[in-house]
Short mmCIF file of C-alpha atoms in Angstrom, two decimals:
data_model
loop_
_atom_site.label_atom_id
_atom_site.label_comp_id
_atom_site.label_asym_id
_atom_site.label_seq_id
_atom_site.Cartn_x
_atom_site.Cartn_y
_atom_site.Cartn_z
CA UNK A 8 192.94 128.46 165.92
CA UNK A 9 191.70 126.90 169.15
CA UNK A 10 189.35 124.37 170.17
CA UNK A 11 188.21 125.18 173.20
CA UNK A 12 191.22 124.83 175.47
CA UNK A 13 193.10 123.13 173.23
CA UNK A 14 195.04 124.42 170.31
CA UNK A 15 196.97 122.75 167.66
CA UNK A 16 200.45 121.87 168.93
CA UNK A 17 202.06 121.67 165.01
CA UNK A 18 200.64 121.75 161.50
CA UNK A 19 199.62 118.34 161.13
CA UNK A 20 197.28 118.51 164.07
CA UNK A 21 195.42 121.46 162.89
CA UNK A 22 195.17 119.63 159.30
CA UNK A 23 193.63 116.86 161.35
CA UNK A 24 191.01 118.82 163.34
CA UNK A 25 189.98 120.77 160.32
CA UNK A 26 189.60 117.93 158.19
CA UNK A 27 187.79 115.98 161.36
CA UNK A 28 185.28 119.03 161.41
CA UNK A 29 184.36 118.22 158.07
CA UNK A 30 184.23 114.51 158.34
CA UNK A 31 186.65 114.67 155.16
CA UNK A 32 188.03 111.05 155.45
CA UNK A 33 190.33 111.86 152.19
CA UNK A 34 191.84 114.66 153.64
CA UNK A 35 192.70 112.99 156.83
CA UNK A 36 194.40 110.24 154.52
CA UNK A 37 195.99 112.79 153.04
CA UNK A 38 197.31 114.70 156.42
CA UNK A 39 198.60 111.11 157.56
CA UNK A 40 199.85 110.22 154.21
CA UNK A 41 202.37 113.39 154.67
CA UNK A 42 203.51 112.68 158.56
CA UNK A 43 205.22 110.70 160.78
CA UNK A 44 203.48 108.56 163.19
CA UNK A 45 204.49 107.32 166.62
CA UNK A 46 204.20 104.11 168.34
CA UNK A 47 204.56 103.73 171.58
CA UNK A 48 207.26 101.05 173.25
CA UNK A 49 208.55 99.92 176.36
CA UNK A 50 212.46 101.12 176.35
CA UNK A 51 213.62 97.41 177.42
CA UNK A 52 211.82 95.97 174.36
CA UNK A 53 213.13 98.62 171.89
CA UNK A 54 216.86 97.80 172.96
CA UNK A 55 216.86 94.35 172.58
CA UNK A 56 218.63 93.01 170.05
CA UNK A 57 216.65 91.37 166.95
CA UNK A 58 213.33 91.80 168.84
CA UNK A 59 210.55 93.41 166.97
CA UNK A 60 207.29 94.11 169.57
CA UNK A 61 203.85 93.88 167.82
CA UNK A 62 202.18 96.81 167.25
CA UNK A 63 200.06 97.99 170.80
CA UNK A 64 196.16 97.49 171.37
CA UNK A 65 193.77 98.66 173.49
CA UNK A 66 190.23 97.79 173.81
CA UNK A 67 187.88 101.37 172.82
CA UNK A 68 185.15 100.24 175.22
CA UNK A 69 182.46 103.34 174.16
CA UNK A 70 183.04 102.31 170.50
CA UNK A 71 183.28 98.66 171.19
CA UNK A 72 186.32 97.56 169.36
CA UNK A 73 190.12 96.65 169.31
CA UNK A 74 192.20 100.00 168.03
CA UNK A 75 195.73 100.38 167.29
CA UNK A 76 196.94 103.76 168.89
CA UNK A 77 199.58 106.15 167.34
CA UNK A 78 200.41 109.75 167.86
CA UNK A 79 201.45 112.85 165.66
CA UNK A 80 204.51 114.70 166.41
CA UNK A 81 202.55 116.85 168.51
CA UNK A 82 200.70 114.81 170.32
CA UNK A 83 203.87 113.11 172.43
CA UNK A 84 203.60 113.47 175.80
CA UNK A 85 206.64 114.39 177.73
CA UNK A 86 209.91 112.38 177.97
CA UNK A 87 210.06 109.37 180.04
CA UNK A 88 213.20 107.36 180.95
CA UNK A 89 211.64 103.85 180.22
CA UNK A 90 208.83 104.70 177.51
CA UNK A 91 210.15 105.56 173.81
CA UNK A 92 208.62 106.47 170.53
CA UNK A 93 209.30 104.35 167.15
CA UNK A 94 208.36 106.22 164.34
CA UNK A 95 205.54 104.82 161.41
CA UNK A 96 203.72 105.82 158.35
CA UNK A 97 200.40 104.67 156.80
CA UNK A 98 202.20 102.76 154.35
CA UNK A 99 204.14 100.69 156.76
CA UNK A 100 200.98 100.40 159.29
CA UNK A 101 199.17 99.07 156.16
CA UNK A 102 202.08 96.48 155.61
CA UNK A 103 202.60 95.35 159.46
CA UNK A 104 198.36 95.24 160.59
CA UNK A 105 197.52 92.49 162.40
CA UNK A 106 193.33 91.86 161.76
CA UNK A 107 191.32 93.06 159.79
CA UNK A 108 188.92 93.84 162.50
CA UNK A 109 191.11 96.30 164.26
CA UNK A 110 190.99 100.36 163.73
CA UNK A 111 193.73 102.67 163.78
CA UNK A 112 193.33 105.56 166.47
CA UNK A 113 195.17 108.57 165.75
CA UNK A 114 195.28 110.92 168.65
CA UNK A 115 192.92 109.26 170.42
CA UNK A 116 190.87 111.40 172.89
CA UNK A 117 192.12 114.32 171.78
CA UNK A 118 190.29 116.96 169.00
CA UNK A 119 192.75 115.75 166.76
CA UNK A 120 191.40 112.32 166.71
CA UNK A 121 191.12 110.45 163.68
CA UNK A 122 189.63 106.81 163.75
CA UNK A 123 190.33 104.50 160.42
CA UNK A 124 189.27 101.10 160.15
CA UNK A 125 191.61 98.88 158.72
CA UNK A 126 190.07 96.00 156.16
CA UNK A 127 192.10 95.22 153.20
CA UNK A 128 190.42 97.96 150.87
CA UNK A 129 190.98 100.43 153.99
CA UNK A 130 194.67 99.73 153.94
CA UNK A 131 195.24 99.70 150.26
CA UNK A 132 193.68 103.70 150.49
CA UNK A 133 196.40 103.83 153.05
CA UNK A 134 199.18 102.93 151.15
CA UNK A 135 197.96 105.43 148.31
CA UNK A 136 197.83 108.14 150.45
CA UNK A 137 201.59 107.67 151.72
CA UNK A 138 202.21 107.24 148.04
CA UNK A 139 200.40 110.69 147.24
CA UNK A 140 201.76 112.43 150.04
CA UNK A 141 205.50 111.75 149.56
CA UNK A 142 206.45 110.68 152.99
CA UNK A 143 206.94 112.63 155.92
CA UNK A 144 208.11 116.03 154.30
CA UNK A 145 210.94 117.51 154.56
CA UNK A 146 212.10 121.20 154.09
CA UNK A 147 209.79 122.47 155.92
CA UNK A 148 209.52 124.88 159.45
CA UNK A 149 207.69 122.65 162.10
CA UNK A 150 207.22 124.62 165.34
CA UNK A 151 205.42 123.05 168.35
CA UNK A 152 203.65 125.86 169.86
CA UNK A 153 204.11 124.20 173.42
CA UNK A 154 207.59 123.96 173.07
CA UNK A 155 210.02 127.02 173.88
CA UNK A 156 209.28 130.06 171.60
CA UNK A 157 210.99 132.81 173.41
CA UNK A 158 213.69 133.16 175.61
CA UNK A 159 216.89 131.80 175.94
CA UNK A 160 216.30 128.16 176.09
CA UNK A 161 214.24 129.23 172.69
CA UNK A 162 217.44 131.06 171.50
CA UNK A 163 219.28 127.89 172.21
CA UNK A 164 217.16 125.55 170.33
CA UNK A 165 217.12 127.85 167.03
CA UNK A 166 220.86 127.36 166.95
CA UNK A 167 219.96 124.14 165.82
CA UNK A 168 216.88 124.54 163.47
CA UNK A 169 218.95 124.11 160.28
CA UNK A 170 218.90 120.17 160.80
CA UNK A 171 215.45 120.82 162.20
CA UNK A 172 214.10 122.20 158.76
CA UNK A 173 216.11 120.42 156.29
CA UNK A 174 214.90 116.82 157.93
CA UNK A 175 211.15 118.41 159.06
CA UNK A 176 211.36 118.24 162.83
CA UNK A 177 210.10 120.48 165.10
CA UNK A 178 212.71 123.11 166.00
CA UNK A 179 211.96 123.72 169.21
CA UNK A 180 211.35 120.51 171.04
CA UNK A 181 212.85 118.99 174.11
CA UNK A 182 210.79 115.91 174.42
CA UNK A 183 210.07 112.46 173.87
CA UNK A 184 212.69 112.26 170.75
CA UNK A 185 214.04 114.03 168.31
CA UNK A 186 212.86 112.36 165.46
CA UNK A 187 212.49 108.75 167.41
CA UNK A 188 214.24 106.49 169.70
CA UNK A 189 215.99 103.65 167.12
CA UNK A 190 217.06 106.68 164.89
CA UNK A 191 218.24 109.13 167.75
CA UNK A 192 220.66 106.08 169.37
CA UNK A 193 221.81 105.68 165.59
CA UNK A 194 222.36 108.66 164.80
CA UNK A 195 224.47 109.07 167.86
CA UNK A 196 226.42 106.18 167.57
CA UNK A 197 227.37 107.32 163.53
CA UNK A 198 228.26 109.72 162.68
CA UNK A 199 229.07 110.94 166.33
CA UNK A 200 230.67 108.04 167.84
CA UNK A 201 228.52 108.64 170.81
CA UNK A 202 227.20 105.18 172.94
CA UNK A 203 226.60 106.90 176.38
CA UNK A 204 226.78 109.59 178.40
CA UNK A 205 229.79 110.68 178.86
CA UNK A 206 230.77 110.04 175.17
CA UNK A 207 228.00 112.93 174.79
CA UNK A 208 229.53 114.78 177.20
CA UNK A 209 232.84 114.85 175.92
CA UNK A 210 231.42 115.15 171.87
CA UNK A 211 229.31 118.38 173.47
CA UNK A 212 232.38 119.67 174.80
CA UNK A 213 234.25 119.57 171.50
CA UNK A 214 231.44 121.11 169.42
CA UNK A 215 231.26 123.76 171.70
CA UNK A 216 234.62 124.72 171.42
CA UNK A 217 234.47 124.25 167.59
CA UNK A 218 237.56 121.54 167.49
CA UNK A 219 235.22 119.78 164.58
CA UNK A 220 234.19 122.20 162.61
CA UNK A 221 238.06 122.08 160.66
CA UNK A 222 241.01 123.96 161.97
CA UNK A 223 242.43 124.00 158.35
CA UNK A 224 239.49 126.02 156.57
CA UNK A 225 238.94 128.31 159.75
CA UNK A 226 242.64 129.48 159.98
CA UNK A 227 241.99 130.27 156.51
CA UNK A 228 239.13 132.61 157.21
CA UNK A 229 241.27 133.73 160.14
CA UNK A 230 244.22 135.13 157.71
CA UNK A 231 241.43 137.07 156.46
CA UNK A 232 240.35 138.71 159.27
CA UNK A 233 244.07 139.52 159.88
CA UNK A 234 244.62 141.03 156.93
CA UNK A 235 241.55 143.29 156.88
CA UNK A 236 242.36 144.59 160.30
CA UNK A 237 246.05 145.27 158.73
CA UNK A 238 244.93 146.96 155.80
CA UNK A 239 241.52 148.85 157.06
CA UNK A 240 239.49 146.74 154.48
CA UNK A 241 239.07 143.62 153.00
CA UNK A 242 241.76 141.99 150.77
CA UNK A 243 241.54 141.07 147.46
CA UNK A 244 241.44 137.39 146.88
CA UNK A 245 244.74 137.12 145.60
CA UNK A 246 245.87 138.99 148.40
CA UNK A 247 244.21 136.61 150.49
CA UNK A 248 245.34 133.61 148.58
CA UNK A 249 249.37 135.04 148.93
CA UNK A 250 248.82 135.44 152.80
CA UNK A 251 247.59 131.82 153.08
CA UNK A 252 250.51 130.37 150.84
CA UNK A 253 252.95 132.06 153.24
CA UNK A 254 251.37 131.21 156.21
CA UNK A 255 250.86 128.07 155.43
CA UNK A 256 254.45 127.11 154.06
CA UNK A 257 256.19 128.61 157.07
CA UNK A 258 253.97 126.64 159.60
CA UNK A 259 253.71 123.48 157.69
CA UNK A 260 257.13 122.34 156.14
CA UNK A 261 256.42 119.30 155.04
CA UNK A 262 253.41 120.47 153.09
CA UNK A 263 250.77 118.58 154.98
CA UNK A 264 247.86 121.23 155.02
CA UNK A 265 249.53 123.14 152.04
CA UNK A 266 246.91 121.33 149.20
CA UNK A 267 243.71 121.78 151.62
CA UNK A 268 244.27 125.10 152.37
CA UNK A 269 244.18 126.21 149.03
CA UNK A 270 241.39 123.48 148.01
CA UNK A 271 239.17 125.12 150.72
CA UNK A 272 240.28 128.83 149.97
CA UNK A 273 239.27 128.11 146.50
CA UNK A 274 235.72 126.84 147.56
CA UNK A 275 235.11 129.58 150.31
CA UNK A 276 235.76 131.77 147.21
CA UNK A 277 232.86 130.20 145.48
CA UNK A 278 230.61 130.09 147.64
CA UNK A 279 230.62 133.49 148.86
CA UNK A 280 230.83 135.11 145.71
CA UNK A 281 227.59 132.64 145.14
CA UNK A 282 226.23 134.25 148.58
CA UNK A 283 226.53 137.27 146.83
CA UNK A 284 225.18 136.58 143.30
CA UNK A 285 221.61 135.14 145.05
CA UNK A 286 221.83 138.03 147.84
CA UNK A 287 222.60 136.33 150.51
CA UNK A 288 225.39 138.67 150.94
CA UNK A 289 225.81 142.04 150.39
CA UNK A 290 228.38 142.82 147.62
CA UNK A 291 231.17 143.55 150.06
CA UNK A 292 229.82 140.69 152.63
CA UNK A 293 231.96 137.86 153.82
CA UNK A 294 231.55 135.00 156.60
CA UNK A 295 234.03 135.47 158.60
CA UNK A 296 233.88 132.25 161.09
CA UNK A 297 232.71 128.56 160.47
CA UNK A 298 232.06 128.31 164.14
CA UNK A 299 227.80 127.63 163.94
CA UNK A 300 228.36 124.55 161.83
CA UNK A 301 229.76 123.08 165.51
CA UNK A 302 227.30 125.13 167.56
CA UNK A 303 224.06 124.20 165.27
CA UNK A 304 225.35 120.47 165.46
CA UNK A 305 225.85 120.10 168.82
CA UNK A 306 222.26 121.79 170.09
CA UNK A 307 221.08 118.61 167.66
CA UNK A 308 223.86 116.06 169.05
CA UNK A 309 222.16 117.33 172.54
CA UNK A 310 218.32 116.76 171.20
CA UNK A 311 219.87 113.58 170.07
CA UNK A 312 221.24 112.49 173.17
CA UNK A 313 217.87 113.25 174.92
CA UNK A 314 216.11 111.16 172.74
CA UNK A 315 218.61 108.23 173.19
CA UNK A 316 217.90 108.58 176.91
CA UNK A 317 221.53 109.31 177.40
CA UNK A 318 220.53 112.66 179.79
CA UNK A 319 217.25 113.88 180.80
CA UNK A 320 215.53 116.97 180.18
CA UNK A 321 217.19 119.35 182.79
CA UNK A 322 220.62 118.42 181.78
CA UNK A 323 219.77 118.90 178.07
CA UNK A 324 218.39 122.48 178.34
CA UNK A 325 221.45 123.38 180.42
CA UNK A 326 223.68 121.98 177.34
CA UNK A 327 221.70 123.64 174.98
CA UNK A 328 222.11 126.64 176.94
CA UNK A 329 225.99 126.46 176.89
CA UNK A 330 225.93 126.81 173.35
CA UNK A 331 224.50 130.13 173.29
CA UNK A 332 226.90 132.45 174.48
CA UNK A 333 229.58 131.02 172.59
CA UNK A 334 227.78 131.54 169.43
CA UNK A 335 226.55 135.54 170.38
CA UNK A 336 230.28 135.95 170.52
CA UNK A 337 230.86 134.73 167.33
CA UNK A 338 227.97 136.53 165.38
CA UNK A 339 226.18 139.28 165.52
CA UNK A 340 222.69 138.15 163.55
CA UNK A 341 220.97 135.61 162.58
CA UNK A 342 221.70 135.82 158.88
CA UNK A 343 225.39 135.89 160.06
CA UNK A 344 225.00 132.65 161.88
CA UNK A 345 223.02 131.03 159.53
CA UNK A 346 225.45 131.89 156.48
CA UNK A 347 228.14 130.96 158.40
CA UNK A 348 226.21 127.57 159.06
CA UNK A 349 225.83 126.93 155.28
CA UNK A 350 229.43 128.00 154.23
CA UNK A 351 231.00 125.47 156.75
CA UNK A 352 228.07 122.59 155.52
CA UNK A 353 229.21 123.14 151.73
CA UNK A 354 232.55 123.11 151.87
CA UNK A 355 232.86 120.41 153.60
CA UNK A 356 230.70 118.50 151.85
CA UNK A 357 231.86 119.45 147.91
CA UNK A 358 232.39 116.62 146.47
CA UNK A 359 230.77 114.98 143.34
CA UNK A 360 227.61 117.61 142.33
CA UNK A 361 227.80 120.24 144.90
CA UNK A 362 224.54 121.32 143.43
CA UNK A 363 221.69 119.83 145.14
CA UNK A 364 223.16 120.66 148.54
CA UNK A 365 223.64 124.17 147.43
CA UNK A 366 220.17 124.81 146.83
CA UNK A 367 219.11 122.82 149.57
CA UNK A 368 220.90 124.75 152.09
CA UNK A 369 219.74 127.76 150.01
CA UNK A 370 216.24 126.88 150.67
CA UNK A 371 216.42 126.28 154.67
CA UNK A 372 218.01 129.59 155.14
CA UNK A 373 215.51 131.67 152.93
CA UNK A 374 213.32 129.67 155.34
CA UNK A 375 215.11 130.29 158.48
CA UNK A 376 215.48 134.18 157.50
CA UNK A 377 212.03 135.17 155.47
CA UNK A 378 209.59 133.07 156.98
CA UNK A 379 207.16 134.80 159.40
CA UNK A 380 207.16 132.52 161.80
CA UNK A 381 210.31 131.44 161.93
CA UNK A 382 212.42 132.15 165.31
CA UNK A 383 214.84 133.96 163.25
CA UNK A 384 212.39 136.35 162.58
CA UNK A 385 211.09 136.34 166.23
CA UNK A 386 213.40 136.00 168.83
CA UNK A 387 216.24 138.85 168.95
CA UNK A 388 219.70 137.83 168.55
CA UNK A 389 221.00 139.78 171.06
#
């Protein structure tokens, strides 16, 4: 669908355009109740400790009213070092609204615009729309039509698509933010311990070299690869376990890795069996390396660093491209890459009740490998 020279950047803008064309205020609220909205801020204000900038406002001369402009995810402008965005929602806007006579202007001056009055009854409707919609959607594939869709940059960005789908964020963006400026900064601080540009570059090198996915589980998988080459066929679980025991006892005389290796072996066997039972792996299939977990996270760290202004768009593009060749060398297809990512995520976080994480991970995998609009269906692996 296009509107003159405009095409909806994402599904959200398409919904807004269609609802606006029908003059369907309820559909507009439903669409906005399920999406992130973004407010422009000066970076100096966003960085000021304890300072909460007021909602921006401007005079709409044509409509002769004061409006608070907000943007949907697909309508954010290009990256700028000094201007950033903070995400909000309809209910948050309703709670913080400063003036009953002002209006909310969503994507003003575009075909995907919506103008909403903000009297107390209107704001109650905003809150109800947010409650009905459940807030910004997770577990969805969101593509930006103006972002890379084919070629090396798109391929590299697709390596990070698991986390984008999981969080309901655009998978192919290298722009103004990943989620929003304060969240991007916060996520780099924890868990990544990235506080500035040098930290980012160090962390990226570590991830590209797959030094964070775990020495012990990767060595356990490496033993199976070597035993397969020696036997000419995949070993039985008993043969594999015996090799792990012998090698760990030889290389770890103090027993520091013994229990950890045994536990990772158990988890790998368990989840591979589930993958086969659920049709994700063929009957004789296996996962040979967990490198995808670090490669996928490397792409997301780059996107976070761009959003946090620890790098610029050119460096971000060069950085994601550095991840591409190591990933291609480690895997032979998108399906293999995706299962490597899933297995690593599951065995590292197999605590408490792992079933919700398993179902969530499988849902992301199936979305990426089966949805006709997925980059995994439209970008050749090699």
